[in-house]
Amino acid sequence: MKTIVWFRNDLRLHDHPALKKASECGEVLPVFILPDHTSVTATDWWLYESLKFLQQQLLELGTPLTILKGNPSKRLSILALETQADSLFFNGQIDPVSRKQEMDLLESESLSKVDIQRFEPNMLLDPNRLKTGAGQPYKVFGAFWKSLQQQTIPWPLAAPTSLTSWIQVYPGTIPLEQSGLRSPIDWDASLEEAWTPGETASFEQWGTFRDKKLTRYDTNRDFPAINGTSRLSGYLASGNMSIRSLWHAVRRAQEEGIAPQPEPFLRQLAWREFSYYQLFHFPHITERPLRSEFLHFPWRDDPEGLIAWKKGKTGYPLVDAGMRELWETGTIHNRVRMVVASFLIKHLLIDWRIGSEWFRETLVDYDVANNTLGWQWVAGSGFDAAPYFRIFNPTMQSKKFDKNGAYIRRWVPELDALPDSFLHEPHRAPEETLAEAGVVLGDTYPLPIVDHAAARARALEAYALIKGKKEGST
């Protein structure tokens, strides 16, 4: 049988159900269809590097990767017709855009004679499997986590050891160098210093985390100056790594005594699963709040505040450090990620969807499910979210989680010479202290763009306006 395997957000060989099945059925033609957009994002850089690595992997197994661009249904229909393929296999995705593409494929008349098979997405379980006692989707993470722990997670599939293809070079394939995934401006050099995308790198990063950080994960993960997180999110978001393989690898580390208590990290993997689960059952959440009263929230239009937030010039050192880390490395520490999101939403009253879009452009680990649920959690508009009146004090967060200022000094070097006692709120430092440190507020470092107490009061007032409101009320 001649099978086209459509690669998507699953740029790996291990635990790839569509590829595994196709390799067992006959010849395989791997294909990737480039995203049809003009602006280049951080995830495009990761995608480029992942495709380059996948190309080499597939060639070593005996088949090339065909790269196309355009509407997936149309491009795959033409490809199947011209190559006389018998079947088309792909792993599913759960975001609304991808599900629409899948439906177009399945309903395509030009593919009516082609055996089309959709395999499970990169999730621990089928999202229809876990339901409440009333048969409804879970809306609270705690109950979801309890139910998930009672399930048997399927074992990951082994990678094929060889592949054959009836097409060696498809005439319409696009050279990766002409994919448009790399900007003509050399803006991504810092990303290359921080990351190595690809399947092999994902295994290496897991090994480093397992051996050096997993046992102290729960203790260290909240401190941005400590390299205590897994740094696996980019590999999961791109599909360089299978979530099932990671889950079982953690369990294996537990059995071997490497990580006797891995639940804190497994719980984070479960949060990822919960995000996918929510997006599957409530696909509108990328555009609309889950809690309908937030449809009436009085968001502010604050272009200057938004620019200051993006550039890391808010006058709040922890916020600024996080936003600069994001720009330079394409990622941001999880604790700081919550702080900067809270600042945009609750200190500036800027719509969470604007922040979500900036993260889409700048994160190498951008994941529509994780990103959406994260922003809705901070906004308080999700089903299981932080209450809106929980407003992070960025100064207190800074003092608690970056006490000695190592994180701030790394990303906001103009404050490096300030003593620890004033590093977290330079606007309160005496003039002589600022002068000794070479800090000129409003010049070398900005004054706070908003007062915390005033911003908190304004946010609570805005929240009070929507309490009790539901969709359709006025």
PDB file of C-alpha atoms in Angstrom, residues 108-314:
ATOM      1  CA  SER A 108     -13.181  16.052   0.143  1.00  0.00           C
ATOM      2  CA  GLU A 109     -14.749  14.478  -2.938  1.00  0.00           C
ATOM      3  CA  SER A 110     -11.385  14.328  -4.691  1.00  0.00           C
ATOM      4  CA  LEU A 111     -10.144  12.038  -1.908  1.00  0.00           C
ATOM      5  CA  SER A 112     -13.201   9.790  -1.895  1.00  0.00           C
ATOM      6  CA  LYS A 113     -11.211   6.830  -3.202  1.00  0.00           C
ATOM      7  CA  VAL A 114      -8.335   7.330  -0.783  1.00  0.00           C
ATOM      8  CA  ASP A 115      -8.333   5.548   2.580  1.00  0.00           C
ATOM      9  CA  ILE A 116      -8.065   8.421   5.077  1.00  0.00           C
ATOM     10  CA  GLN A 117      -7.276   7.560   8.676  1.00  0.00           C
ATOM     11  CA  ARG A 118      -6.998   9.936  11.631  1.00  0.00           C
ATOM     12  CA  PHE A 119      -4.958   8.761  14.611  1.00  0.00           C
ATOM     13  CA  GLU A 120      -4.913  10.068  18.172  1.00  0.00           C
ATOM     14  CA  PRO A 121      -3.340  13.465  18.949  1.00  0.00           C
ATOM     15  CA  ASN A 122      -0.343  14.074  21.210  1.00  0.00           C
ATOM     16  CA  MET A 123      -2.320  13.599  24.422  1.00  0.00           C
ATOM     17  CA  LEU A 124      -2.230  11.146  27.274  1.00  0.00           C
ATOM     18  CA  LEU A 125      -5.789   9.981  26.630  1.00  0.00           C
ATOM     19  CA  ASP A 126      -8.639  10.453  24.188  1.00  0.00           C
ATOM     20  CA  PRO A 127     -10.348  13.672  25.383  1.00  0.00           C
ATOM     21  CA  ASN A 128     -13.732  11.939  25.229  1.00  0.00           C
ATOM     22  CA  ARG A 129     -12.609   9.310  27.717  1.00  0.00           C
ATOM     23  CA  LEU A 130     -12.730  11.314  30.940  1.00  0.00           C
ATOM     24  CA  LYS A 131     -16.178  12.548  32.005  1.00  0.00           C
ATOM     25  CA  THR A 132     -17.929  13.427  35.237  1.00  0.00           C
ATOM     26  CA  GLY A 133     -20.478  11.122  36.813  1.00  0.00           C
ATOM     27  CA  ALA A 134     -23.128  13.050  34.890  1.00  0.00           C
ATOM     28  CA  GLY A 135     -21.319  12.378  31.609  1.00  0.00           C
ATOM     29  CA  GLN A 136     -20.114  15.965  31.215  1.00  0.00           C
ATOM     30  CA  PRO A 137     -16.569  17.285  30.623  1.00  0.00           C
ATOM     31  CA  TYR A 138     -14.608  18.159  33.743  1.00  0.00           C
ATOM     32  CA  LYS A 139     -14.364  21.870  34.449  1.00  0.00           C
ATOM     33  CA  VAL A 140     -12.287  21.665  37.631  1.00  0.00           C
ATOM     34  CA  PHE A 141      -8.679  20.535  37.443  1.00  0.00           C
ATOM     35  CA  GLY A 142      -8.656  18.788  40.816  1.00  0.00           C
ATOM     36  CA  ALA A 143     -11.403  16.376  39.802  1.00  0.00           C
ATOM     37  CA  PHE A 144      -9.820  15.911  36.376  1.00  0.00           C
ATOM     38  CA  TRP A 145      -6.433  15.113  37.942  1.00  0.00           C
ATOM     39  CA  LYS A 146      -7.986  12.597  40.323  1.00  0.00           C
ATOM     40  CA  SER A 147      -9.727  10.834  37.441  1.00  0.00           C
ATOM     41  CA  LEU A 148      -6.603  10.906  35.259  1.00  0.00           C
ATOM     42  CA  GLN A 149      -4.542   9.202  37.961  1.00  0.00           C
ATOM     43  CA  GLN A 150      -6.919   6.255  37.884  1.00  0.00           C
ATOM     44  CA  GLN A 151      -6.404   5.687  34.164  1.00  0.00           C
ATOM     45  CA  THR A 152      -3.866   3.527  32.362  1.00  0.00           C
ATOM     46  CA  ILE A 153      -1.807   5.703  30.033  1.00  0.00           C
ATOM     47  CA  PRO A 154      -1.027   3.804  26.775  1.00  0.00           C
ATOM     48  CA  TRP A 155       2.607   2.961  26.116  1.00  0.00           C
ATOM     49  CA  PRO A 156       4.356   5.022  23.426  1.00  0.00           C
ATOM     50  CA  LEU A 157       5.050   3.394  20.076  1.00  0.00           C
ATOM     51  CA  ALA A 158       8.561   2.620  18.906  1.00  0.00           C
ATOM     52  CA  ALA A 159       9.968   4.554  15.949  1.00  0.00           C
ATOM     53  CA  PRO A 160      10.192   2.756  12.585  1.00  0.00           C
ATOM     54  CA  THR A 161      13.636   1.335  11.857  1.00  0.00           C
ATOM     55  CA  SER A 162      13.358   1.749   8.079  1.00  0.00           C
ATOM     56  CA  LEU A 163      11.060   3.274   5.484  1.00  0.00           C
ATOM     57  CA  THR A 164      10.593   2.900   1.747  1.00  0.00           C
ATOM     58  CA  SER A 165       8.865   5.267  -0.634  1.00  0.00           C
ATOM     59  CA  TRP A 166       7.586   5.022  -4.196  1.00  0.00           C
ATOM     60  CA  ILE A 167       8.411   8.726  -4.695  1.00  0.00           C
ATOM     61  CA  GLN A 168      11.998   9.863  -4.155  1.00  0.00           C
ATOM     62  CA  VAL A 169      11.610  13.508  -5.161  1.00  0.00           C
ATOM     63  CA  TYR A 170       8.147  15.003  -5.623  1.00  0.00           C
ATOM     64  CA  PRO A 171       8.442  17.761  -8.271  1.00  0.00           C
ATOM     65  CA  GLY A 172       6.393  20.261  -6.272  1.00  0.00           C
ATOM     66  CA  THR A 173       8.367  20.016  -3.053  1.00  0.00           C
ATOM     67  CA  ILE A 174       9.651  23.292  -1.595  1.00  0.00           C
ATOM     68  CA  PRO A 175      13.282  23.462  -0.432  1.00  0.00           C
ATOM     69  CA  LEU A 176      13.322  24.185   3.276  1.00  0.00           C
ATOM     70  CA  GLU A 177      15.523  27.220   2.651  1.00  0.00           C
ATOM     71  CA  GLN A 178      12.661  28.718   0.625  1.00  0.00           C
ATOM     72  CA  SER A 179       9.985  27.940   3.205  1.00  0.00           C
ATOM     73  CA  GLY A 180       9.688  31.503   4.514  1.00  0.00           C
ATOM     74  CA  LEU A 181      10.152  30.285   8.080  1.00  0.00           C
ATOM     75  CA  ARG A 182      13.335  32.292   8.579  1.00  0.00           C
ATOM     76  CA  SER A 183      13.341  36.072   8.631  1.00  0.00           C
ATOM     77  CA  PRO A 184      15.809  37.881   6.329  1.00  0.00           C
ATOM     78  CA  ILE A 185      16.665  39.925   9.443  1.00  0.00           C
ATOM     79  CA  ASP A 186      19.059  38.058  11.735  1.00  0.00           C
ATOM     80  CA  TRP A 187      16.862  38.433  14.824  1.00  0.00           C
ATOM     81  CA  ASP A 188      16.958  34.824  15.994  1.00  0.00           C
ATOM     82  CA  ALA A 189      20.631  34.438  16.907  1.00  0.00           C
ATOM     83  CA  SER A 190      19.767  34.499  20.609  1.00  0.00           C
ATOM     84  CA  LEU A 191      17.257  31.681  20.078  1.00  0.00           C
ATOM     85  CA  GLU A 192      19.995  29.553  18.540  1.00  0.00           C
ATOM     86  CA  GLU A 193      22.120  30.136  21.625  1.00  0.00           C
ATOM     87  CA  ALA A 194      19.321  29.114  23.963  1.00  0.00           C
ATOM     88  CA  TRP A 195      17.771  26.120  22.181  1.00  0.00           C
ATOM     89  CA  THR A 196      18.443  23.060  20.036  1.00  0.00           C
ATOM     90  CA  PRO A 197      15.139  21.851  18.525  1.00  0.00           C
ATOM     91  CA  GLY A 198      14.557  18.308  17.302  1.00  0.00           C
ATOM     92  CA  GLU A 199      13.705  14.857  18.580  1.00  0.00           C
ATOM     93  CA  THR A 200      17.205  13.868  19.707  1.00  0.00           C
ATOM     94  CA  ALA A 201      17.638  17.148  21.590  1.00  0.00           C
ATOM     95  CA  SER A 202      14.344  16.501  23.372  1.00  0.00           C
ATOM     96  CA  PHE A 203      15.664  13.199  24.712  1.00  0.00           C
ATOM     97  CA  GLU A 204      18.900  14.850  25.782  1.00  0.00           C
ATOM     98  CA  GLN A 205      17.029  17.622  27.583  1.00  0.00           C
ATOM     99  CA  TRP A 206      14.860  15.058  29.365  1.00  0.00           C
ATOM    100  CA  GLY A 207      17.996  13.194  30.473  1.00  0.00           C
ATOM    101  CA  THR A 208      19.508  16.371  31.900  1.00  0.00           C
ATOM    102  CA  PHE A 209      16.308  17.224  33.747  1.00  0.00           C
ATOM    103  CA  ARG A 210      15.857  13.678  35.064  1.00  0.00           C
ATOM    104  CA  ASP A 211      19.401  13.374  36.392  1.00  0.00           C
ATOM    105  CA  LYS A 212      19.946  16.862  37.767  1.00  0.00           C
ATOM    106  CA  LYS A 213      16.633  18.580  38.489  1.00  0.00           C
ATOM    107  CA  LEU A 214      13.633  16.249  38.764  1.00  0.00           C
ATOM    108  CA  THR A 215      14.092  15.393  42.443  1.00  0.00           C
ATOM    109  CA  ARG A 216      14.218  19.105  43.358  1.00  0.00           C
ATOM    110  CA  TYR A 217      11.575  20.229  40.885  1.00  0.00           C
ATOM    111  CA  ASP A 218       8.889  21.055  43.455  1.00  0.00           C
ATOM    112  CA  THR A 219      11.380  23.059  45.549  1.00  0.00           C
ATOM    113  CA  ASN A 220      13.119  24.989  42.760  1.00  0.00           C
ATOM    114  CA  ARG A 221      10.524  25.531  40.020  1.00  0.00           C
ATOM    115  CA  ASP A 222       9.184  28.834  41.413  1.00  0.00           C
ATOM    116  CA  PHE A 223      12.554  30.597  41.541  1.00  0.00           C
ATOM    117  CA  PRO A 224      13.460  32.116  38.161  1.00  0.00           C
ATOM    118  CA  ALA A 225      17.162  32.534  38.968  1.00  0.00           C
ATOM    119  CA  ILE A 226      17.456  28.778  39.534  1.00  0.00           C
ATOM    120  CA  ASN A 227      17.574  26.552  36.468  1.00  0.00           C
ATOM    121  CA  GLY A 228      15.002  24.249  38.051  1.00  0.00           C
ATOM    122  CA  THR A 229      12.367  23.726  35.360  1.00  0.00           C
ATOM    123  CA  SER A 230      12.357  20.994  32.718  1.00  0.00           C
ATOM    124  CA  ARG A 231      12.735  23.239  29.630  1.00  0.00           C
ATOM    125  CA  LEU A 232      10.750  20.615  27.728  1.00  0.00           C
ATOM    126  CA  SER A 233       7.765  22.770  26.778  1.00  0.00           C
ATOM    127  CA  GLY A 234       9.128  23.669  23.322  1.00  0.00           C
ATOM    128  CA  TYR A 235       9.684  20.010  22.496  1.00  0.00           C
ATOM    129  CA  LEU A 236       6.155  19.093  23.571  1.00  0.00           C
ATOM    130  CA  ALA A 237       4.577  22.048  21.768  1.00  0.00           C
ATOM    131  CA  SER A 238       6.245  21.140  18.455  1.00  0.00           C
ATOM    132  CA  GLY A 239       5.739  17.428  18.891  1.00  0.00           C
ATOM    133  CA  ASN A 240       9.491  16.746  19.014  1.00  0.00           C
ATOM    134  CA  MET A 241       8.559  14.727  22.088  1.00  0.00           C
ATOM    135  CA  SER A 242       5.503  12.603  22.800  1.00  0.00           C
ATOM    136  CA  ILE A 243       3.649  13.409  26.022  1.00  0.00           C
ATOM    137  CA  ARG A 244       3.059   9.695  26.588  1.00  0.00           C
ATOM    138  CA  SER A 245       6.746   8.902  26.282  1.00  0.00           C
ATOM    139  CA  LEU A 246       7.548  11.648  28.786  1.00  0.00           C
ATOM    140  CA  TRP A 247       4.873  10.461  31.228  1.00  0.00           C
ATOM    141  CA  HIS A 248       6.192   6.913  31.189  1.00  0.00           C
ATOM    142  CA  ALA A 249       9.791   8.121  31.390  1.00  0.00           C
ATOM    143  CA  VAL A 250       8.925   9.957  34.609  1.00  0.00           C
ATOM    144  CA  ARG A 251       7.232   6.849  35.996  1.00  0.00           C
ATOM    145  CA  ARG A 252      10.292   4.797  35.063  1.00  0.00           C
ATOM    146  CA  ALA A 253      12.523   7.274  36.907  1.00  0.00           C
ATOM    147  CA  GLN A 254      10.276   6.791  39.917  1.00  0.00           C
ATOM    148  CA  GLU A 255      10.580   2.991  39.733  1.00  0.00           C
ATOM    149  CA  GLU A 256      14.359   3.258  39.443  1.00  0.00           C
ATOM    150  CA  GLY A 257      14.560   5.465  42.512  1.00  0.00           C
ATOM    151  CA  ILE A 258      15.816   8.495  40.583  1.00  0.00           C
ATOM    152  CA  ALA A 259      12.698  10.492  41.446  1.00  0.00           C
ATOM    153  CA  PRO A 260      10.826   8.875  44.367  1.00  0.00           C
ATOM    154  CA  GLN A 261       8.098  11.557  44.372  1.00  0.00           C
ATOM    155  CA  PRO A 262       7.491  12.783  40.812  1.00  0.00           C
ATOM    156  CA  GLU A 263       3.879  13.897  41.359  1.00  0.00           C
ATOM    157  CA  PRO A 264       4.599  17.664  41.221  1.00  0.00           C
ATOM    158  CA  PHE A 265       6.018  17.300  37.710  1.00  0.00           C
ATOM    159  CA  LEU A 266       3.363  14.802  36.597  1.00  0.00           C
ATOM    160  CA  ARG A 267       0.770  17.279  37.819  1.00  0.00           C
ATOM    161  CA  GLN A 268       2.201  19.871  35.438  1.00  0.00           C
ATOM    162  CA  LEU A 269       1.888  17.383  32.573  1.00  0.00           C
ATOM    163  CA  ALA A 270      -1.694  16.857  33.677  1.00  0.00           C
ATOM    164  CA  TRP A 271      -2.271  20.637  33.477  1.00  0.00           C
ATOM    165  CA  ARG A 272      -1.126  20.466  29.865  1.00  0.00           C
ATOM    166  CA  GLU A 273      -3.571  17.629  29.296  1.00  0.00           C
ATOM    167  CA  PHE A 274      -6.349  19.602  30.985  1.00  0.00           C
ATOM    168  CA  SER A 275      -5.667  22.558  28.661  1.00  0.00           C
ATOM    169  CA  TYR A 276      -5.992  20.343  25.591  1.00  0.00           C
ATOM    170  CA  TYR A 277      -9.065  18.714  27.086  1.00  0.00           C
ATOM    171  CA  GLN A 278     -10.731  22.086  27.676  1.00  0.00           C
ATOM    172  CA  LEU A 279      -9.908  23.300  24.164  1.00  0.00           C
ATOM    173  CA  PHE A 280     -11.345  20.117  22.685  1.00  0.00           C
ATOM    174  CA  HIS A 281     -14.650  20.396  24.551  1.00  0.00           C
ATOM    175  CA  PHE A 282     -14.914  24.205  24.447  1.00  0.00           C
ATOM    176  CA  PRO A 283     -13.222  25.251  21.175  1.00  0.00           C
ATOM    177  CA  HIS A 284     -14.411  28.864  21.427  1.00  0.00           C
ATOM    178  CA  ILE A 285     -12.039  29.580  24.322  1.00  0.00           C
ATOM    179  CA  THR A 286      -9.292  30.922  22.068  1.00  0.00           C
ATOM    180  CA  GLU A 287     -11.527  33.898  21.295  1.00  0.00           C
ATOM    181  CA  ARG A 288     -14.051  34.095  24.116  1.00  0.00           C
ATOM    182  CA  PRO A 289     -13.956  33.811  27.914  1.00  0.00           C
ATOM    183  CA  LEU A 290     -15.288  30.594  29.407  1.00  0.00           C
ATOM    184  CA  ARG A 291     -17.180  32.613  32.027  1.00  0.00           C
ATOM    185  CA  SER A 292     -19.781  34.613  30.155  1.00  0.00           C
ATOM    186  CA  GLU A 293     -19.785  37.557  32.573  1.00  0.00           C
ATOM    187  CA  PHE A 294     -16.314  38.446  31.273  1.00  0.00           C
ATOM    188  CA  LEU A 295     -17.886  39.308  27.931  1.00  0.00           C
ATOM    189  CA  HIS A 296     -18.833  42.572  29.637  1.00  0.00           C
ATOM    190  CA  PHE A 297     -15.449  43.347  31.148  1.00  0.00           C
ATOM    191  CA  PRO A 298     -14.400  47.020  30.668  1.00  0.00           C
ATOM    192  CA  TRP A 299     -11.001  46.521  29.058  1.00  0.00           C
ATOM    193  CA  ARG A 300      -8.875  49.619  28.487  1.00  0.00           C
ATOM    194  CA  ASP A 301      -7.163  50.785  25.327  1.00  0.00           C
ATOM    195  CA  ASP A 302      -3.649  51.654  26.485  1.00  0.00           C
ATOM    196  CA  PRO A 303      -1.158  51.616  23.577  1.00  0.00           C
ATOM    197  CA  GLU A 304       1.657  53.190  25.602  1.00  0.00           C
ATOM    198  CA  GLY A 305       1.203  50.755  28.472  1.00  0.00           C
ATOM    199  CA  LEU A 306       1.159  47.829  26.057  1.00  0.00           C
ATOM    200  CA  ILE A 307       4.416  48.940  24.414  1.00  0.00           C
ATOM    201  CA  ALA A 308       6.078  49.390  27.807  1.00  0.00           C
ATOM    202  CA  TRP A 309       4.963  45.895  28.806  1.00  0.00           C
ATOM    203  CA  LYS A 310       6.219  44.319  25.583  1.00  0.00           C
ATOM    204  CA  LYS A 311       9.603  46.028  25.806  1.00  0.00           C
ATOM    205  CA  GLY A 312      10.128  45.351  29.506  1.00  0.00           C
ATOM    206  CA  LYS A 313       9.994  49.008  30.517  1.00  0.00           C
ATOM    207  CA  THR A 314       7.174  49.083  33.075  1.00  0.00           C
TER     208      THR A 314
END
